CSV table of C-alpha atoms in Angstrom, one decimal:
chain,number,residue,atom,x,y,z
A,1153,UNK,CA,0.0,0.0,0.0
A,1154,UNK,CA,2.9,1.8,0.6
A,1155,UNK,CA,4.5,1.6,-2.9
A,1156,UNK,CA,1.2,2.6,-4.5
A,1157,UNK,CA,0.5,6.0,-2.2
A,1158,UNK,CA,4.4,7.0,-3.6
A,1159,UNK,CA,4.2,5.8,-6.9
A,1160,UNK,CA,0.4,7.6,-7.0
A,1161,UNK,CA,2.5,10.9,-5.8
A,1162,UNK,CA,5.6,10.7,-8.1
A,1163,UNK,CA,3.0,10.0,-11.6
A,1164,UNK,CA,0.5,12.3,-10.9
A,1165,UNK,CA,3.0,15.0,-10.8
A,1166,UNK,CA,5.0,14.0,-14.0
A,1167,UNK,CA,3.2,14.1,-17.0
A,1168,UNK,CA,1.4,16.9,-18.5
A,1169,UNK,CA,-1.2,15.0,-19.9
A,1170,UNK,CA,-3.4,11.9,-19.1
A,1171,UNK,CA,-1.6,8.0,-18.0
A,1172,UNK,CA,-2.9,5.0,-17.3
A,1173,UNK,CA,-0.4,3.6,-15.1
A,1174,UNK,CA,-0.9,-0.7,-14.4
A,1175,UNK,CA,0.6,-1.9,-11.6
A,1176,UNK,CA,2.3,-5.4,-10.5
A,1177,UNK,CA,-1.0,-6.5,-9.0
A,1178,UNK,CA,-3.0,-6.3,-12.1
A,1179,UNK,CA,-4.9,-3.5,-10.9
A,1180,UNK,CA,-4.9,-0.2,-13.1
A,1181,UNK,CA,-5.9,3.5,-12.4
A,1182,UNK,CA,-5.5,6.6,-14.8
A,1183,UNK,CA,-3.8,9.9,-14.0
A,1184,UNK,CA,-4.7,13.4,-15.0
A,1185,UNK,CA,-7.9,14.2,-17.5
A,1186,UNK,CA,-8.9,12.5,-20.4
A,1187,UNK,CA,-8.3,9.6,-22.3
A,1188,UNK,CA,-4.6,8.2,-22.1
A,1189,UNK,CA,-3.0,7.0,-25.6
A,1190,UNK,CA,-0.1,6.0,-23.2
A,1191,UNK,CA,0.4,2.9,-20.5
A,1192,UNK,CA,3.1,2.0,-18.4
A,1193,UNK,CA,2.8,-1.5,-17.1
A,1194,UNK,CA,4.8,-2.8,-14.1
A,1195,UNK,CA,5.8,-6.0,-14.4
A,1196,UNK,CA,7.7,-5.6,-11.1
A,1197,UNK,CA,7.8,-3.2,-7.9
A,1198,UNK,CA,10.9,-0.8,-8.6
A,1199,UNK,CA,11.7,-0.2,-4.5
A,1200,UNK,CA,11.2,3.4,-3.7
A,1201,UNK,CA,14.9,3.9,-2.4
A,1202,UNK,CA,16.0,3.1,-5.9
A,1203,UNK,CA,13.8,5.3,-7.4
A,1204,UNK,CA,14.2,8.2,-4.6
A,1205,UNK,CA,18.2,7.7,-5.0
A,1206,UNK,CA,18.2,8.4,-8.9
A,1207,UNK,CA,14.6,8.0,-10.5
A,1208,UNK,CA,16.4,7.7,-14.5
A,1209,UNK,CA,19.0,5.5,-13.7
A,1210,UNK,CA,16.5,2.7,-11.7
A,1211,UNK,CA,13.4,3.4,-14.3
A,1212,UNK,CA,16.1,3.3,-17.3
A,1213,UNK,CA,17.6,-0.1,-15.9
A,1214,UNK,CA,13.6,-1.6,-15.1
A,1215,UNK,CA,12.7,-0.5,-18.5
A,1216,UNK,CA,15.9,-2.2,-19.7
A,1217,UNK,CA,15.1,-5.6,-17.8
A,1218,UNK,CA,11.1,-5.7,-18.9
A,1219,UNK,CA,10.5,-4.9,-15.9
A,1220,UNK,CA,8.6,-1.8,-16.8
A,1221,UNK,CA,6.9,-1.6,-20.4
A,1222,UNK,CA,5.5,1.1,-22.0
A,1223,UNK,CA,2.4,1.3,-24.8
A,1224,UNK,CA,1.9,4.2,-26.6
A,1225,UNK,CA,5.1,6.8,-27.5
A,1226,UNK,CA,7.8,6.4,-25.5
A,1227,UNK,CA,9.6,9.9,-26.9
A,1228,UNK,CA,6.1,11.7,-26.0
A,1229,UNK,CA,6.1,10.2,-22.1
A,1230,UNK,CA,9.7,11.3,-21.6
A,1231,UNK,CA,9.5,14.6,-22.8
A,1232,UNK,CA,6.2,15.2,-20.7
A,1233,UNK,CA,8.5,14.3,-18.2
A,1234,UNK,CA,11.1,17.0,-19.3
A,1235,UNK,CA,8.2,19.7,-19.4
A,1236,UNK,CA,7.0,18.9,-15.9
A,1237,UNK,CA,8.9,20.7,-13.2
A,1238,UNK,CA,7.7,18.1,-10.5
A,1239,UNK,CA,8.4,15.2,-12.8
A,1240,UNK,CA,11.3,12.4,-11.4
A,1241,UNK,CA,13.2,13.6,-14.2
A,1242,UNK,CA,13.3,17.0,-12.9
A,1243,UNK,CA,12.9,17.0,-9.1
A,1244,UNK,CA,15.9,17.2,-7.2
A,1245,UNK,CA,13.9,14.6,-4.6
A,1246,UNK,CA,14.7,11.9,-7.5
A,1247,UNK,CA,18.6,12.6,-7.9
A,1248,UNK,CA,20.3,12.5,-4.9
A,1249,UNK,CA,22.5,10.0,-6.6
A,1250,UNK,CA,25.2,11.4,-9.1
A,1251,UNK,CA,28.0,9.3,-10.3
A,1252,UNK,CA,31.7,10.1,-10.0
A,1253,UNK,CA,33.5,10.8,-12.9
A,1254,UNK,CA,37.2,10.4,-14.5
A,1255,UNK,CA,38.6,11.9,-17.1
A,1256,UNK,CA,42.2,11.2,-17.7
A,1257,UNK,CA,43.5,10.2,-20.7
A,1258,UNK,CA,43.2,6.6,-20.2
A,1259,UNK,CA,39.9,6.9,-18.8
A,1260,UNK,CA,39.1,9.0,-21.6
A,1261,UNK,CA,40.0,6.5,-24.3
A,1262,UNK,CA,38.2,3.6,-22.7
A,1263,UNK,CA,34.8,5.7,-22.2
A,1264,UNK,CA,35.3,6.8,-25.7
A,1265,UNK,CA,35.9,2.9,-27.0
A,1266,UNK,CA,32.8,1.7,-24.9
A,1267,UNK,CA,30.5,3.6,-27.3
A,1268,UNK,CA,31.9,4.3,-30.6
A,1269,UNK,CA,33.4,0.5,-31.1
A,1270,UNK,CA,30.5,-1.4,-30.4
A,1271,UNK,CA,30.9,-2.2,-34.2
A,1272,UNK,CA,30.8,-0.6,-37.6
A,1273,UNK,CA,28.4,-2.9,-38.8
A,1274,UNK,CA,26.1,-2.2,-35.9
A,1275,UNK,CA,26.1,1.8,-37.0
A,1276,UNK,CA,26.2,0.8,-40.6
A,1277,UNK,CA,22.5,-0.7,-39.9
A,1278,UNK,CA,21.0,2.4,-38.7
A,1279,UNK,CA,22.8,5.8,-39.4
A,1280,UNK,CA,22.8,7.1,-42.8
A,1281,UNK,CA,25.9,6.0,-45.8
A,1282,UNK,CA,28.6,8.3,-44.1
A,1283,UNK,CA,28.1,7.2,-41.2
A,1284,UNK,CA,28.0,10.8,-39.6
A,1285,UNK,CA,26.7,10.3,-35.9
A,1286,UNK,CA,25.8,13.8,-34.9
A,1287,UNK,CA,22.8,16.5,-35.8
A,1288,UNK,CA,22.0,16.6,-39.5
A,1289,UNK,CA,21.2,19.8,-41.0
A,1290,UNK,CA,18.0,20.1,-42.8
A,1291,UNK,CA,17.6,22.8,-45.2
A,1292,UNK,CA,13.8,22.7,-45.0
A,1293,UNK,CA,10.7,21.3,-43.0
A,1294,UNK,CA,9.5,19.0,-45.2
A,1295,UNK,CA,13.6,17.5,-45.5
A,1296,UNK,CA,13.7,13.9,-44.1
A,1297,UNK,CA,16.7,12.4,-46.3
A,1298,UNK,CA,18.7,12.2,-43.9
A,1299,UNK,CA,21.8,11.4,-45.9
A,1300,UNK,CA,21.4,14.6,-47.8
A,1301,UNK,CA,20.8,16.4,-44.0
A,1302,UNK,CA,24.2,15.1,-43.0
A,1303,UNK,CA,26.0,16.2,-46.1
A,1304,UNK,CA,24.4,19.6,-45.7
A,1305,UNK,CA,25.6,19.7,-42.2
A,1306,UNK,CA,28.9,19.2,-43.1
A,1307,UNK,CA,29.0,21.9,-45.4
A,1308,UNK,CA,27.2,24.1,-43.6
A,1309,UNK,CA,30.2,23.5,-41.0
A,1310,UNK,CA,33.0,24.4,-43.5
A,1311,UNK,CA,31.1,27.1,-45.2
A,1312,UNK,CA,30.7,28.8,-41.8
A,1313,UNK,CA,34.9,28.8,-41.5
A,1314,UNK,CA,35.3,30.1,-45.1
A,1315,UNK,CA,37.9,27.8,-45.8
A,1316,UNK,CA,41.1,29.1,-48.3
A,1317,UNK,CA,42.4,26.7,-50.9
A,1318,UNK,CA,45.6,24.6,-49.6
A,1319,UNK,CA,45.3,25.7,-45.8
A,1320,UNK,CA,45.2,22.9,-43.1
A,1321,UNK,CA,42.3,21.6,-41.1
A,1322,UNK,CA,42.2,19.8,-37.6
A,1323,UNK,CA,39.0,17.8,-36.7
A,1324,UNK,CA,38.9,16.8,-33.3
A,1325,UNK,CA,37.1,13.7,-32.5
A,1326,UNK,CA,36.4,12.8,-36.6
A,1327,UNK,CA,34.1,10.3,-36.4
A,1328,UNK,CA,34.4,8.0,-39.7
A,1329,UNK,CA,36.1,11.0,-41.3
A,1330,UNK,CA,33.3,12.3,-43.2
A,1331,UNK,CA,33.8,15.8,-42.5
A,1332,UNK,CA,37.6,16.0,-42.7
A,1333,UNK,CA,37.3,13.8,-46.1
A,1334,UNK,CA,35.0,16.8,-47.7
A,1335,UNK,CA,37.0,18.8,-47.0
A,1336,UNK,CA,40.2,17.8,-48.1
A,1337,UNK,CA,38.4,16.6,-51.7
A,1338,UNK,CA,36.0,19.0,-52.4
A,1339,UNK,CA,37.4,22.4,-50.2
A,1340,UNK,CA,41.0,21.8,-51.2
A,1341,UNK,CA,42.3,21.5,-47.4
A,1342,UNK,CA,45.3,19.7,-46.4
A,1343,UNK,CA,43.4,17.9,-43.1
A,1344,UNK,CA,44.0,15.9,-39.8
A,1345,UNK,CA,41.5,13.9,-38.1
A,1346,UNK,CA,41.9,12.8,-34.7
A,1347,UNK,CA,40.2,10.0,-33.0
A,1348,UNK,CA,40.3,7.1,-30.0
A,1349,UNK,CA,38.2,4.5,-31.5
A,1350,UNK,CA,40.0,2.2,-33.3
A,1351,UNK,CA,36.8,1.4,-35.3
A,1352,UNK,CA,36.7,4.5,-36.8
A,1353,UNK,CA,40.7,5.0,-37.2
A,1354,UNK,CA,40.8,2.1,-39.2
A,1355,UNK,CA,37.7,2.6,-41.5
A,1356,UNK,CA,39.3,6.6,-41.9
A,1357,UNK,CA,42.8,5.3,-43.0
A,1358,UNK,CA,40.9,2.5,-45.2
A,1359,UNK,CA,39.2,5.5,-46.9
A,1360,UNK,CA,42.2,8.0,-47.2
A,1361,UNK,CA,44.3,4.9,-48.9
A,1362,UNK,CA,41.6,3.9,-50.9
A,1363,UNK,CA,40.6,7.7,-52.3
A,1364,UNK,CA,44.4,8.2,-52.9
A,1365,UNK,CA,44.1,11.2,-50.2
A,1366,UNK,CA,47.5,10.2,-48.7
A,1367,UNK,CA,48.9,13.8,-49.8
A,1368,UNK,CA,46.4,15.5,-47.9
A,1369,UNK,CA,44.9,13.5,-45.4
A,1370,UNK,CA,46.2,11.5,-42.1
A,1371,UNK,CA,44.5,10.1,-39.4
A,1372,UNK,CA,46.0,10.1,-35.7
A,1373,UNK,CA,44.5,7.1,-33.3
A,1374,UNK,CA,45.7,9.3,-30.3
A,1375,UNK,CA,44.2,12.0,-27.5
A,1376,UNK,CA,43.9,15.1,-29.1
A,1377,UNK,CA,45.5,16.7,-25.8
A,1378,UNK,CA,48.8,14.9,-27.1
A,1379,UNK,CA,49.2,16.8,-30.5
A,1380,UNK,CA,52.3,19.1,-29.3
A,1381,UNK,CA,53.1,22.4,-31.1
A,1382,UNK,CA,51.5,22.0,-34.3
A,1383,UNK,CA,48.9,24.9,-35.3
A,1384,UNK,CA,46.1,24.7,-38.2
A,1385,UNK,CA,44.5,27.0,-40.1
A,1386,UNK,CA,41.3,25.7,-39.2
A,1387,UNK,CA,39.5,23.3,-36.3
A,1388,UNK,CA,36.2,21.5,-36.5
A,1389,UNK,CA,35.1,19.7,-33.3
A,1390,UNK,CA,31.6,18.2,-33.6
A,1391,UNK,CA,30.3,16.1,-30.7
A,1392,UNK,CA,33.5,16.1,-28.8
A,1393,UNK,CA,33.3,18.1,-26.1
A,1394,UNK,CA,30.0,16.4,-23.8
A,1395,UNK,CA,32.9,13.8,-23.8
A,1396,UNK,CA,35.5,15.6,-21.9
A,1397,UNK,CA,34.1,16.2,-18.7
A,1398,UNK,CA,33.1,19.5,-16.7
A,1399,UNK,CA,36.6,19.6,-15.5
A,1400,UNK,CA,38.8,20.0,-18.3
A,1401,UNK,CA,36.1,21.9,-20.3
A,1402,UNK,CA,38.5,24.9,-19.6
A,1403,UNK,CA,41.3,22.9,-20.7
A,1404,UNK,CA,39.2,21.7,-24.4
A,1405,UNK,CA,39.1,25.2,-25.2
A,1406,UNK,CA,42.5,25.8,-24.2
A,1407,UNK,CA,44.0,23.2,-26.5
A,1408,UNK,CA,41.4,24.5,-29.1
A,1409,UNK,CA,42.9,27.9,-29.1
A,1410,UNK,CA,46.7,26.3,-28.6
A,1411,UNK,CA,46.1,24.6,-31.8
A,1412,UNK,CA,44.7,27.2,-33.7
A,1413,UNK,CA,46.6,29.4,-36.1
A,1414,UNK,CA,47.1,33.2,-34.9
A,1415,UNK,CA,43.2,34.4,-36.6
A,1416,UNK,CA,42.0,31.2,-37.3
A,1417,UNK,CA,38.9,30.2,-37.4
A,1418,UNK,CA,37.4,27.3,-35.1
A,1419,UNK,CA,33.8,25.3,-35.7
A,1420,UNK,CA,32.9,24.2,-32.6
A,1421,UNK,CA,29.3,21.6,-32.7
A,1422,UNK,CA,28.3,20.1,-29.4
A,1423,UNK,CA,25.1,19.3,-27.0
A,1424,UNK,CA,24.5,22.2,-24.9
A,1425,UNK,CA,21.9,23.3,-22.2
A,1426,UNK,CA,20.9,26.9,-22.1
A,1427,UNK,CA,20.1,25.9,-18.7
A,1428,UNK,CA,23.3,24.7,-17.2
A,1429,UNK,CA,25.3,21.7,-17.1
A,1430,UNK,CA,24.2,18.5,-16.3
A,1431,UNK,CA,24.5,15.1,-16.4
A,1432,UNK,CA,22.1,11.6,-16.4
A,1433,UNK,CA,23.1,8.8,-14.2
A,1434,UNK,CA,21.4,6.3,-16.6
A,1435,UNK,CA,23.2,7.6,-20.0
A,1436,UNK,CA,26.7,7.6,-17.8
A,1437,UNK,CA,26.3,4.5,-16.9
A,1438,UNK,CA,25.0,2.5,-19.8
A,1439,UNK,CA,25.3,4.8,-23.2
A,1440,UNK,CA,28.0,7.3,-22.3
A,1441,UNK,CA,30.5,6.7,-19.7
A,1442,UNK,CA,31.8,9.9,-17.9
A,1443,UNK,CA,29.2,12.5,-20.4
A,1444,UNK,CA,28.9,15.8,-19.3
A,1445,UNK,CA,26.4,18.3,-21.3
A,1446,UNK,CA,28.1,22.1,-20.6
A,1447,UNK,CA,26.1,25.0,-20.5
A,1448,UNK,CA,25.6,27.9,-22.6
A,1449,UNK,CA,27.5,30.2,-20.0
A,1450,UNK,CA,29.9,27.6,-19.0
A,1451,UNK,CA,31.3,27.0,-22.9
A,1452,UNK,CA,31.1,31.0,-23.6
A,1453,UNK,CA,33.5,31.7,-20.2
A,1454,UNK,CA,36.0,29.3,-21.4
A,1455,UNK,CA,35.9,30.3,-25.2
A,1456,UNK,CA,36.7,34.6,-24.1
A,1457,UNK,CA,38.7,32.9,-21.2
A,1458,UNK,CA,40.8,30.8,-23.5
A,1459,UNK,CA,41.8,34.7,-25.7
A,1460,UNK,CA,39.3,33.3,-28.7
A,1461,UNK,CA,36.6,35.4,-29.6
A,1462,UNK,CA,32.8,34.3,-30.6
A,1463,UNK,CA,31.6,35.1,-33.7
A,1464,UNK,CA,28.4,33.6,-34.0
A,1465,UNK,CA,26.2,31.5,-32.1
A,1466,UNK,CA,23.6,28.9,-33.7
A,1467,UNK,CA,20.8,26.9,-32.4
A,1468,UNK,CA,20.0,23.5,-33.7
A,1469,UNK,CA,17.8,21.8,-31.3
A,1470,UNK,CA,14.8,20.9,-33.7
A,1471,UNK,CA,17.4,19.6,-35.7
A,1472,UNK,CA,18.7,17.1,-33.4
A,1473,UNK,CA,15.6,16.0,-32.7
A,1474,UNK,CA,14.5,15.0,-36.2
A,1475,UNK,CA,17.9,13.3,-36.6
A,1476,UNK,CA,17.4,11.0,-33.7
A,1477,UNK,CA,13.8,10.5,-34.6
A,1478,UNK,CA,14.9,9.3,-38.0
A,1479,UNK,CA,17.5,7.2,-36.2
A,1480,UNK,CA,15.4,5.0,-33.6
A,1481,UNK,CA,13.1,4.4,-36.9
A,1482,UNK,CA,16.2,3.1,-38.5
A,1483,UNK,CA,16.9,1.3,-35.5
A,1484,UNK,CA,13.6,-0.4,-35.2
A,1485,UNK,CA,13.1,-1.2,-39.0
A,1486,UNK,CA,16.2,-3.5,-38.1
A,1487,UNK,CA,15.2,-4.2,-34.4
A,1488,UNK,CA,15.2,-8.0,-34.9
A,1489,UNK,CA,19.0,-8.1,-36.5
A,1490,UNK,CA,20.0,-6.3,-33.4
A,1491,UNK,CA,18.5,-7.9,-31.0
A,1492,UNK,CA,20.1,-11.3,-32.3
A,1493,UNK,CA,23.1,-9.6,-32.4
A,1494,UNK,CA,23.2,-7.6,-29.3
A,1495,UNK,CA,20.7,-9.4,-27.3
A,1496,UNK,CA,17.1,-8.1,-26.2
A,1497,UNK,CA,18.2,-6.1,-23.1
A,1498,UNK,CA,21.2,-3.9,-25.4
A,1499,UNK,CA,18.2,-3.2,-27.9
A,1500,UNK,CA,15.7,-2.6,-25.5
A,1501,UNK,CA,18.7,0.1,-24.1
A,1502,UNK,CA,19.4,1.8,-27.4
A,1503,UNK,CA,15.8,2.4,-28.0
A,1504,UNK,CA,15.0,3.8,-25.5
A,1505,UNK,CA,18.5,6.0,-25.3
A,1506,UNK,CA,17.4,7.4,-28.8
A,1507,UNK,CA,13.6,7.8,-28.1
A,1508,UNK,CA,15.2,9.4,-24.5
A,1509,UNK,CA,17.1,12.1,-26.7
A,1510,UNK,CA,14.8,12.7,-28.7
A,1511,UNK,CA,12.1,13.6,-26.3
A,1512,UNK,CA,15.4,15.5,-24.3
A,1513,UNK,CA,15.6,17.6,-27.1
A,1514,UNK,CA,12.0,18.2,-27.9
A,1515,UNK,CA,11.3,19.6,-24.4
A,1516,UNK,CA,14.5,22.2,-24.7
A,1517,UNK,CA,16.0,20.2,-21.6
A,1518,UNK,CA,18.8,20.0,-23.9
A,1519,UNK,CA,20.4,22.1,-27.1
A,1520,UNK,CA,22.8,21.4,-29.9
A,1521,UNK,CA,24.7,25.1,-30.2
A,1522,UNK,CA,27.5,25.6,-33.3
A,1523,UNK,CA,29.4,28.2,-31.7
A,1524,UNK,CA,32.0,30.0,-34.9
A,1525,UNK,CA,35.4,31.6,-32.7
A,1526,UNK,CA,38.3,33.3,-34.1
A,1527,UNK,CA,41.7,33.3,-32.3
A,1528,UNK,CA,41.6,36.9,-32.4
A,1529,UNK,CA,39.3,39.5,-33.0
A,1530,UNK,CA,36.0,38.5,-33.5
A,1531,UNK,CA,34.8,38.4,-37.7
A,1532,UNK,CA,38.9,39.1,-38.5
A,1533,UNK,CA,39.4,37.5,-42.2
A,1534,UNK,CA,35.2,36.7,-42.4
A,1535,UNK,CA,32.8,38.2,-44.5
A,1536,UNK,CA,31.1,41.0,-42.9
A,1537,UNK,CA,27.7,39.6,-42.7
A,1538,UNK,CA,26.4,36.4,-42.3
A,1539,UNK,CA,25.5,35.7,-46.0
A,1540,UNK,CA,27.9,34.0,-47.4
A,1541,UNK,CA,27.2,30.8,-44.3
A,1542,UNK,CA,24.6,29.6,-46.7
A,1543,UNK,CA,25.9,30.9,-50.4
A,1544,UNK,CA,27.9,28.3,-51.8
């Protein structure tokens, strides 16, 4: 009777809109006005100390086990969540958990290797051809090709740092080269690409050798705070730095501006919150080991702290959230390949990570921010307005 009075208390309070909520007993009852188009069915009693210690991590890990299953849109039930200030994903009464985190360099490269070498051919089922696993770009509402999105993202990047002809590029954290590829074959840059998954190193050198980029292109399977004295013309970072922890945020930016040319031009592409840094217990645990999302104000201090300047500042929330829509529907077109070949509870996981994120980024609890810096005055060897961004 207990369980029910607190679990009563900590639904009715989270959702924005009707629930009928069934519990381990059988017995159901509905939550708010209306007619629910969601369920969520307990298999099992999650103990209230688990949930009072860190609500997502013990509802992530029942939802994970099938011990809590959901009809109706997951995405739509978490980011009622999100826009409910009383919700367990909000209250501070449902986090008094947070977990420790380390980010040295061989911490680093292990967190890093956890998530990106899962498998190629596990990405390969679910992202688009190049294999670009961060927000697309469309150019219009009714855009869902989400191959084209990506390609238009990555121009959309090197447009922004209006590249010269034969001047050198650094991408930090490269991915499967996609970005650095571009835009040594079709923006004529001489570019480095550095990563920590060996998944994606060797896929990057396999491309550079087979495209015959050798005079133009290399690929570094090291930390990118062990590059020395070399400067670039150019740097593109995109989904690197929710990896590096709130610590050494100052030290990202640091290294940013250390390996930046004197009035270079940097492309920096990462999650953001406009409301502060944060971080989720579940998504450490399971998804992304030692992930920290910055803040708005956090990233802009170390930027001007760093002696780089901001020159723009750009928004791309609605984006993300399309991309990782598109995503979990790849995902789930191919749900029964990966769940022979990750097992039932790892799909049940990733799902529900993507459907997470996407609801995350629906709600505004979370932003994806492209923030354009110069290492030296602001707009210094860029067009004087903002035109030229989306002219070529």
């Amino acid at each position: 009777m207990l369980e029910k009075t607190f679990y009563k208390i900590m639904l009715s309070k989270s959702f924005p809109f009707p629930i009928k909520v069934t519990y381990w007993d059988g017995k159901s009852e509905t939550y708010g006005n209306g007619n629910p188009d969601i369920e969520i069915i307990f298999n099992e009693k999650i103990p209230m100390s688990a949930i009072s210690r860190n609500a997502s991590l013990a509802l992530g890990e029942a939802y994970m086990d099938k011990k809590i299953e959901v009809k109706g849109s997951l995405q739509k039930l978490i980011c009622g969540a999100y826009e409910s200030s009383e919700s367990f994903l909000r209250s501070n009464k449902f986090r008094k958990f947070l977990p420790e985190q380390n980010h040295n360099e061989e911490q680093s490269e292990k967190d890093v290797q956890s998530h990106y070498d899962i498998g190629n051919d596990f990405y390969q089922l679910w992202l688009d051809p190049t294999l670009t696993y961060s927000c697309a770009y469309f150019t219009s509402d009714n855009h869902d090709n989400l191959e084209q999105a990506q390609i238009a993202k990555i121009h959309h990047i090197l447009n922004k740092l209006h590249p010269e002809k034969g001047k050198t590029l650094l991408d930090i954290g490269c991915g499967w080269g996609t970005l650095m590829l571009t835009a040594a074959k079709e923006y004529g840059l001489k570019v480095t690409g550095v990563t920590l998954s060996e998944e994606q190193y060797k896929l990057v050198q396999k491309k550079i050798y087979d495209e015959n980029l050798q005079d133009v292109a290399e690929v570094k399977l090291e930390d990118y705070r062990e590059l020395g004295d070399q400067q670039w013309d150019y740097i593109t970072s995109v989904g690197m730095f929710e990896h590096v922890g709130k610590e050494n945020l100052a030290q990202y930016f640091n290294d940013v501006a250390k390996y930046l040319k004197k009035d270079g031009v940097a492309l920096i592409h990462g999650i953001t919150r406009q409301q502060g840094g944060a971080t989720n217990a579940w998504l450490n645990k399971h998804i992304f080991p030692g992930g920290y999302v910055p803040g708005l104000n956090e990233n802009i201090s170390h930027i001007i702290a760093s002696g780089m300047q901001v020159d723009d500042v750009e928004m791309l929330r609605r984006h993300y959230q399309r991309t990782i829509e598109i995503w979990d529907s790849n995902f789930n077109a191919h749900r029964e390949q990966i769940q022979k070949l990750m097992g039932e509870r790892f799909t049940r996981m990733w799902d529900l990570y993507l459907q997470a994120c996407a609801a995350s980024f629906e709600s505004g609890n979370i932003d994806v921010i492209q923030y354009l810096i110069t290492k030296g005055p602001s707009g210094k060897n860029l067009p004087l307005t903002r035109d030229y961004m989306l002219n070529k």
